[in-house]
Tab-separated table of C-alpha atoms in Angstrom:
chain	number	residue	atom	x	y	z
A	1	MET	CA	98.726	91.567	97.322
A	2	ARG	CA	99.755	90.821	93.745
A	3	VAL	CA	102.690	88.846	92.396
A	4	ASP	CA	103.157	89.336	88.658
A	5	GLY	CA	99.549	90.483	88.459
A	6	THR	CA	98.112	87.506	90.354
A	7	PRO	CA	96.475	88.166	93.747
A	8	TYR	CA	97.921	86.162	96.627
A	9	ARG	CA	97.607	85.828	100.344
A	10	SER	CA	100.524	84.410	102.304
A	11	ILE	CA	98.372	81.423	103.363
A	12	TRP	CA	95.153	79.988	101.973
A	13	LEU	CA	92.969	76.903	101.917
A	14	ASP	CA	92.891	74.727	98.826
A	15	GLY	CA	90.358	72.065	97.988
A	16	GLY	CA	90.272	68.952	100.127
A	17	GLY	CA	91.414	70.712	103.283
A	18	THR	CA	95.016	71.248	102.175
A	19	VAL	CA	96.614	74.483	103.338
A	20	THR	CA	99.047	76.300	101.033
A	21	ILE	CA	101.711	78.827	102.002
A	22	VAL	CA	104.247	80.995	100.219
A	23	ASP	CA	107.613	79.419	101.073
A	24	GLN	CA	109.506	82.486	102.256
A	25	THR	CA	112.823	80.673	102.621
A	26	LEU	CA	113.142	80.721	98.822
A	27	LEU	CA	112.604	84.460	98.363
A	28	PRO	CA	113.762	86.703	96.788
A	29	PHE	CA	115.316	84.295	94.289
A	30	GLU	CA	112.283	82.090	93.732
A	31	PHE	CA	108.557	82.541	94.352
A	32	ALA	CA	107.057	79.163	95.189
A	33	THR	CA	104.165	77.794	97.187
A	34	ARG	CA	104.181	74.795	99.501
A	35	PRO	CA	101.283	72.569	100.574
A	36	LEU	CA	100.723	71.661	104.214
A	37	HIS	CA	98.978	68.318	104.621
A	38	THR	CA	99.608	67.484	108.274
A	39	LEU	CA	100.148	68.972	111.703
A	40	GLU	CA	103.854	68.261	111.377
A	41	ASP	CA	103.966	70.105	108.041
A	42	ALA	CA	102.536	73.194	109.738
A	43	ALA	CA	104.887	72.937	112.714
A	44	GLU	CA	107.903	72.542	110.435
A	45	ALA	CA	106.836	75.525	108.321
A	46	ILE	CA	106.715	77.739	111.416
A	47	ALA	CA	109.937	76.467	112.997
A	48	ALA	CA	111.900	76.620	109.722
A	49	MET	CA	110.527	80.116	109.033
A	50	ARG	CA	108.895	79.138	105.777
A	51	VAL	CA	106.237	81.341	107.324
A	52	ARG	CA	107.166	84.067	109.810
A	53	GLY	CA	105.790	87.248	111.279
A	54	ALA	CA	103.557	87.098	114.346
A	55	PRO	CA	100.156	87.346	112.592
A	56	LEU	CA	101.065	84.761	109.946
A	57	ILE	CA	102.507	82.406	112.558
A	58	GLY	CA	99.166	82.604	114.347
A	59	ALA	CA	97.197	81.924	111.167
A	60	THR	CA	99.418	78.974	110.267
A	61	ALA	CA	99.058	77.532	113.753
A	62	ALA	CA	95.272	77.825	113.477
A	63	TYR	CA	95.322	75.830	110.264
A	64	GLY	CA	97.786	73.416	111.862
A	65	LEU	CA	95.100	72.533	114.400
A	66	CYS	CA	92.678	71.958	111.532
A	67	LEU	CA	95.085	69.503	109.946
A	68	ALA	CA	95.560	67.736	113.269
A	69	LEU	CA	91.809	67.417	113.825
A	70	ARG	CA	91.356	66.097	110.307
A	71	ALA	CA	93.556	63.156	111.294
A	72	ASP	CA	92.258	62.726	114.858
A	73	PRO	CA	89.504	64.872	116.447
A	74	SER	CA	89.965	63.536	119.988
A	75	ASP	CA	90.695	65.672	123.053
A	76	ALA	CA	94.113	64.082	123.412
A	77	ALA	CA	95.057	64.830	119.810
A	78	LEU	CA	93.835	68.420	120.129
A	79	ASP	CA	95.893	69.033	123.263
A	80	ALA	CA	98.965	67.379	121.754
A	81	ALA	CA	98.656	69.491	118.602
A	82	CYS	CA	98.436	72.700	120.637
A	83	GLU	CA	101.530	71.692	122.591
A	84	ARG	CA	103.458	70.810	119.427
A	85	LEU	CA	102.649	74.081	117.685
A	86	LEU	CA	103.242	76.204	120.768
A	87	ALA	CA	106.799	74.881	120.988
A	88	THR	CA	107.762	76.067	117.488
A	89	ARG	CA	108.403	79.793	118.161
A	90	PRO	CA	108.274	81.092	121.769
A	91	THR	CA	108.230	84.858	121.243
A	92	ALA	CA	105.292	85.633	118.925
A	93	VAL	CA	102.210	86.013	121.136
A	94	ASN	CA	99.827	85.547	118.184
A	95	LEU	CA	100.784	81.874	118.199
A	96	ARG	CA	99.245	81.196	121.598
A	97	TRP	CA	96.351	83.557	120.873
A	98	ALA	CA	95.372	81.673	117.714
A	99	LEU	CA	95.718	78.267	119.353
A	100	ASP	CA	93.598	79.343	122.325
A	101	ASP	CA	91.023	80.850	119.977
A	102	VAL	CA	90.563	77.732	117.849
A	103	HIS	CA	90.722	75.442	120.880
A	104	SER	CA	87.929	77.350	122.616
A	105	HIS	CA	85.750	77.108	119.503
A	106	VAL	CA	86.049	73.333	119.142
A	107	ILE	CA	86.559	71.814	122.591
A	108	GLY	CA	82.867	71.831	123.519
A	109	ARG	CA	81.773	70.191	120.280
A	110	PRO	CA	81.382	66.500	119.483
A	111	PRO	CA	84.512	65.098	117.808
A	112	ASP	CA	82.776	64.691	114.446
A	113	GLU	CA	82.058	68.452	114.313
A	114	ARG	CA	85.465	69.713	115.375
A	115	MET	CA	87.339	69.665	112.089
A	116	GLN	CA	84.722	71.716	110.252
A	117	ALA	CA	84.468	74.184	113.143
A	118	ALA	CA	88.247	74.564	113.249
A	119	TYR	CA	88.504	75.256	109.519
A	120	ALA	CA	85.757	77.874	109.788
A	121	ARG	CA	87.478	79.579	112.698
A	122	ALA	CA	90.906	79.528	111.023
A	123	ALA	CA	89.426	81.091	107.895
A	124	ARG	CA	87.837	83.805	110.011
A	125	ILE	CA	91.156	84.488	111.767
A	126	CYS	CA	92.735	85.019	108.350
A	127	ASP	CA	89.960	87.298	107.097
A	128	GLU	CA	90.038	89.330	110.308
A	129	ASP	CA	93.804	89.708	110.013
A	130	VAL	CA	93.452	91.162	106.520
A	131	ALA	CA	90.817	93.632	107.710
A	132	MET	CA	92.889	94.678	110.723
A	133	ASN	CA	96.001	95.266	108.640
A	134	ARG	CA	94.098	97.335	106.116
A	135	ALA	CA	92.743	99.460	108.980
A	136	ILE	CA	96.227	99.864	110.475
A	137	GLY	CA	97.367	101.264	107.153
A	138	GLU	CA	94.458	103.679	106.997
A	139	HIS	CA	95.206	105.062	110.468
A	140	ALA	CA	98.927	105.335	109.773
A	141	LEU	CA	98.347	106.984	106.414
A	142	GLY	CA	97.098	110.045	108.264
A	143	LEU	CA	100.412	110.227	110.121
A	144	PHE	CA	102.343	109.864	106.880
A	145	GLU	CA	100.362	112.717	105.366
A	146	LYS	CA	100.984	114.865	108.464
A	147	HIS	CA	104.740	114.361	108.275
A	148	TRP	CA	104.655	115.034	104.541
A	149	LYS	CA	102.921	118.374	105.134
A	150	GLU	CA	105.448	119.214	107.853
A	151	LYS	CA	108.149	118.857	105.183
A	152	GLY	CA	106.317	121.410	103.108
A	153	GLY	CA	105.071	118.831	100.636
A	154	LYS	CA	108.412	118.782	98.847
A	155	GLY	CA	110.863	116.046	97.965
A	156	ARG	CA	110.086	112.576	99.218
A	157	LEU	CA	108.866	111.161	102.513
A	158	ASN	CA	111.695	108.987	103.794
A	159	VAL	CA	110.551	106.055	105.905
A	160	LEU	CA	112.923	103.660	107.652
A	161	THR	CA	111.762	100.145	108.504
A	162	HIS	CA	113.401	97.109	110.061
A	163	CYS	CA	112.906	93.430	109.240
A	164	ASN	CA	109.750	92.544	107.286
A	165	ALA	CA	106.327	93.635	108.498
A	166	GLY	CA	104.643	93.472	105.107
A	167	TRP	CA	102.088	91.115	103.648
A	168	LEU	CA	104.499	88.203	103.956
A	169	ALA	CA	104.470	88.658	107.744
A	170	THR	CA	100.676	88.633	107.884
A	171	VAL	CA	97.887	87.122	105.803
A	172	ASP	CA	97.813	90.237	103.597
A	173	TRP	CA	98.719	93.961	103.596
A	174	GLY	CA	101.168	93.775	106.496
A	175	THR	CA	101.404	96.002	109.542
A	176	ALA	CA	104.268	98.481	109.133
A	177	LEU	CA	104.159	98.257	105.336
A	178	SER	CA	100.383	98.596	105.027
A	179	PRO	CA	100.568	102.415	105.236
A	180	VAL	CA	103.536	102.408	102.856
A	181	PHE	CA	101.500	100.580	100.219
A	182	GLN	CA	98.477	102.792	100.834
A	183	ALA	CA	100.563	105.979	100.745
A	184	SER	CA	102.136	104.925	97.466
A	185	ASP	CA	98.723	104.095	96.005
A	186	ALA	CA	97.470	107.516	97.129
A	187	GLY	CA	100.264	109.284	95.253
A	188	LEU	CA	102.407	110.236	98.242
A	189	PRO	CA	106.093	110.245	97.172
A	190	VAL	CA	107.220	107.723	99.779
A	191	HIS	CA	110.699	106.206	99.783
A	192	VAL	CA	111.704	103.406	102.146
A	193	TRP	CA	115.082	102.803	103.718
A	194	VAL	CA	115.151	99.018	104.119
A	195	ASP	CA	117.395	97.634	106.848
A	196	GLU	CA	118.961	94.410	105.601
A	197	THR	CA	118.111	92.855	109.005
A	198	ARG	CA	120.791	90.335	109.774
A	199	PRO	CA	121.160	87.487	110.279
A	200	ARG	CA	118.336	86.176	108.060
A	201	ASN	CA	118.161	89.364	105.981
A	202	GLN	CA	114.371	89.609	105.999
A	203	GLY	CA	114.611	93.260	105.036
A	204	ALA	CA	116.913	92.773	102.069
A	205	ALA	CA	115.201	89.566	100.952
A	206	LEU	CA	111.521	90.061	101.789
A	207	THR	CA	110.749	93.742	102.372
A	208	ALA	CA	112.727	94.806	99.310
A	209	TRP	CA	110.974	92.108	97.262
A	210	GLU	CA	107.548	93.300	98.419
A	211	LEU	CA	108.317	96.958	97.737
A	212	ARG	CA	109.767	96.178	94.319
A	213	SER	CA	106.690	94.125	93.443
A	214	HIS	CA	104.447	97.034	94.457
A	215	GLY	CA	106.545	99.663	92.688
A	216	VAL	CA	107.533	101.546	95.853
A	217	PRO	CA	110.910	103.353	95.653
A	218	HIS	CA	113.293	101.890	98.219
A	219	THR	CA	116.952	101.524	99.109
A	220	VAL	CA	118.468	98.611	101.011
A	221	ILE	CA	120.929	99.702	103.697
A	222	VAL	CA	123.194	97.877	106.124
A	223	ASP	CA	121.744	97.537	109.596
A	224	ASN	CA	124.115	100.067	111.149
A	225	ALA	CA	123.392	102.869	108.658
A	226	GLY	CA	120.120	104.057	110.191
A	227	GLY	CA	121.641	106.342	112.808
A	228	HIS	CA	123.886	107.979	110.218
A	229	LEU	CA	120.921	108.699	107.944
A	230	MET	CA	118.955	110.164	110.836
A	231	GLN	CA	121.844	112.462	111.750
A	232	ARG	CA	121.827	113.756	108.179
A	233	GLY	CA	118.087	114.450	108.268
A	234	GLU	CA	117.353	111.765	105.692
A	235	VAL	CA	114.771	109.855	107.751
A	236	ASP	CA	111.371	111.457	108.355
A	237	LEU	CA	109.921	108.617	110.397
A	238	CYS	CA	110.547	105.024	111.437
A	239	ILE	CA	107.846	102.377	111.452
A	240	VAL	CA	108.228	98.747	112.478
A	241	GLY	CA	106.059	95.797	113.365
A	242	THR	CA	106.144	93.748	116.550
A	243	ASP	CA	105.955	90.104	117.559
A	244	ARG	CA	104.692	90.912	121.037
A	245	THR	CA	103.830	94.183	122.757
A	246	THR	CA	103.105	94.219	126.470
A	247	ALA	CA	100.068	95.838	128.047
A	248	GLY	CA	102.484	98.474	129.332
A	249	GLY	CA	103.665	99.381	125.831
A	250	ASP	CA	107.076	97.707	125.651
A	251	VAL	CA	107.722	96.400	122.144
A	252	CYS	CA	109.408	93.124	121.250
A	253	ASN	CA	110.515	92.961	117.632
A	254	LYS	CA	113.310	91.643	115.446
A	255	ILE	CA	116.792	92.022	116.903
A	256	GLY	CA	118.162	95.479	116.107
A	257	THR	CA	114.876	97.333	116.542
A	258	TYR	CA	115.988	98.730	119.905
A	259	LEU	CA	119.074	100.320	118.342
A	260	LYS	CA	116.906	102.034	115.709
A	261	ALA	CA	114.625	103.378	118.424
A	262	LEU	CA	117.603	104.755	120.357
A	263	ALA	CA	118.933	106.508	117.260
A	264	ALA	CA	115.491	107.885	116.435
A	265	HIS	CA	115.055	109.215	119.969
A	266	ASP	CA	118.456	110.898	119.888
A	267	ASN	CA	117.709	112.576	116.556
A	268	GLY	CA	114.088	113.570	117.121
A	269	VAL	CA	112.744	111.136	114.524
A	270	PRO	CA	109.249	109.721	115.219
A	271	PHE	CA	109.338	105.990	115.953
A	272	TYR	CA	106.046	104.188	115.322
A	273	VAL	CA	105.047	100.583	115.940
A	274	ALA	CA	102.214	99.019	113.926
A	275	LEU	CA	100.321	96.071	115.391
A	276	PRO	CA	96.948	94.328	115.430
A	277	GLY	CA	95.147	93.672	118.695
A	278	PRO	CA	96.111	89.976	118.938
A	279	THR	CA	99.785	90.978	119.198
A	280	ILE	CA	99.168	92.663	122.568
A	281	ASP	CA	100.092	90.460	125.520
A	282	TRP	CA	97.725	91.597	128.255
A	283	SER	CA	99.345	89.208	130.739
A	284	LEU	CA	102.642	91.118	130.740
A	285	ASP	CA	103.490	94.707	131.615
A	286	ASP	CA	107.292	94.626	131.536
A	287	GLY	CA	109.013	93.727	128.284
A	288	ARG	CA	111.882	92.146	130.193
A	289	ASP	CA	109.542	89.245	130.951
A	290	ILE	CA	109.090	88.342	127.269
A	291	PRO	CA	110.861	85.088	126.323
A	292	ILE	CA	113.466	85.795	123.649
A	293	GLU	CA	113.992	83.082	121.070
A	294	GLU	CA	117.575	82.008	120.410
A	295	ARG	CA	118.139	80.413	117.034
A	296	ALA	CA	120.913	78.339	115.488
A	297	ALA	CA	124.411	79.789	115.190
A	298	ASP	CA	124.672	78.889	111.508
A	299	GLU	CA	122.174	81.641	110.673
A	300	VAL	CA	124.901	84.078	111.776
A	301	THR	CA	127.937	82.286	110.404
A	302	THR	CA	126.545	81.724	106.910
A	303	LEU	CA	124.881	83.817	104.231
A	304	ARG	CA	122.542	82.671	101.486
A	305	GLY	CA	122.836	84.163	98.024
A	306	VAL	CA	123.531	83.722	94.338
A	307	ALA	CA	127.042	82.662	93.318
A	308	GLU	CA	128.842	83.942	90.230
A	309	ASP	CA	127.770	80.861	88.303
A	310	GLY	CA	124.128	81.563	89.118
A	311	ARG	CA	123.709	78.820	91.715
A	312	ILE	CA	121.809	79.644	94.893
A	313	GLY	CA	123.547	78.445	98.021
A	314	SER	CA	124.807	79.165	101.522
A	315	PHE	CA	128.320	80.391	102.213
A	316	ARG	CA	130.272	80.511	105.466
A	317	ILE	CA	131.493	84.010	106.379
A	318	THR	CA	133.269	83.347	109.692
A	319	PRO	CA	136.428	81.431	110.560
A	320	ASP	CA	135.884	77.728	111.019
A	321	GLY	CA	135.271	77.072	114.704
A	322	SER	CA	134.094	80.579	115.653
A	323	GLY	CA	131.012	80.553	117.832
A	324	ALA	CA	128.003	82.813	117.325
A	325	ALA	CA	125.077	84.014	119.432
A	326	ASN	CA	121.753	84.422	117.662
A	327	HIS	CA	119.121	86.234	119.686
A	328	ALA	CA	116.138	86.638	117.374
A	329	PHE	CA	114.424	89.571	119.117
A	330	ASP	CA	115.008	92.528	121.406
A	331	VAL	CA	112.734	94.774	123.455
A	332	THR	CA	112.248	98.495	122.864
A	333	PRO	CA	111.124	100.281	126.054
A	334	ARG	CA	107.866	102.194	125.809
A	335	HIS	CA	109.471	105.602	126.362
A	336	LEU	CA	111.250	105.294	123.012
A	337	VAL	CA	108.019	104.657	121.083
A	338	THR	CA	106.262	107.728	119.677
A	339	ALA	CA	102.945	105.916	119.250
A	340	LEU	CA	101.359	102.537	118.654
A	341	ILE	CA	99.242	102.191	115.513
A	342	THR	CA	96.506	99.571	115.733
A	343	GLU	CA	93.410	98.629	113.761
A	344	ARG	CA	91.393	100.697	116.252
A	345	GLY	CA	93.488	103.836	116.036
A	346	VAL	CA	96.671	105.464	117.305
A	347	CYS	CA	97.587	105.559	120.985
A	348	ALA	CA	100.410	106.215	123.405
A	349	ALA	CA	102.703	103.306	124.181
A	350	ASN	CA	101.400	102.678	127.684
A	351	ARG	CA	98.638	100.779	129.455
A	352	GLY	CA	96.307	103.765	129.460
A	353	GLY	CA	96.657	104.241	125.732
A	354	LEU	CA	96.045	100.587	124.928
A	355	GLU	CA	93.155	100.208	127.359
A	356	GLY	CA	91.564	103.276	125.799
A	357	LEU	CA	91.425	101.428	122.471
A	358	TYR	CA	90.714	97.995	123.951
A	359	PRO	CA	88.492	98.609	126.997
A	360	GLU	CA	87.200	95.050	126.969
């Protein structure tokens, strides 16, 4: 995508083997890039959420292995690097998928060939992610157009999304936002209700920033406003991404997604989930078996923003000494999902639907 007219991906390879990312912890107040020189740089970027979103976490982990092999191409170093990266974020299945993918492509090679093979595979993972996300948008665009026609082709198509599943969550295009960008480019009058997405406010900070940069009309709303808007008929469809979807169709996504799905179900609003194939966890059927990451309490008890004097900082919003729970994800049961939208097409949120698209 473009930032001030310049094309960017969320992660890319610079000369000399250095990996560069967009540091998402600084947005929306500052757009800055950050070099990753070592395995530990990559692990820190994932754990600190300088990069986030399941596909981008996977891509960063793949390049993290490259950086590790550049320093030491031995079997022991490779295994240690996989273990270090796997421990950074437990919920996103793309992390393990990318590590397994790169590992399988290098383990049978002589040590002096491993670094080059790893870089080639990581680059391919990134390119494939871009292609998959573009295809997701193309498939979902047909659904957007269908719902627009059902409205009589009048007014605007109101889409509600949660968290950030745009190009910042992937290598480019995004999952849930890919059809939004494509619909806007095609002239469809799309408007997005953007959940703020506490506690890290990825909707208000990242999704709103992406939509503004692309010129897509949008309105930031508090997390609990979605049900009210649906009751008033002001939401035509919901679309979200996912960090892990089971083979049975249960969807794990940013905390609060489940509540949106419940409200959508109660109000007859279609609830779609956009995902690439690597986000499917074929080893699990029941979403209750997905490990749910718990993050630091200070993400709940503080807010980051711009003060009256223009300084950017963090501010405590709870009484001193109050505890806080910070579950990063929840699971939406398959029966609340209207359809899954993948790079291979649209299917029901169940094993039969997914196996129909991914028979291998």
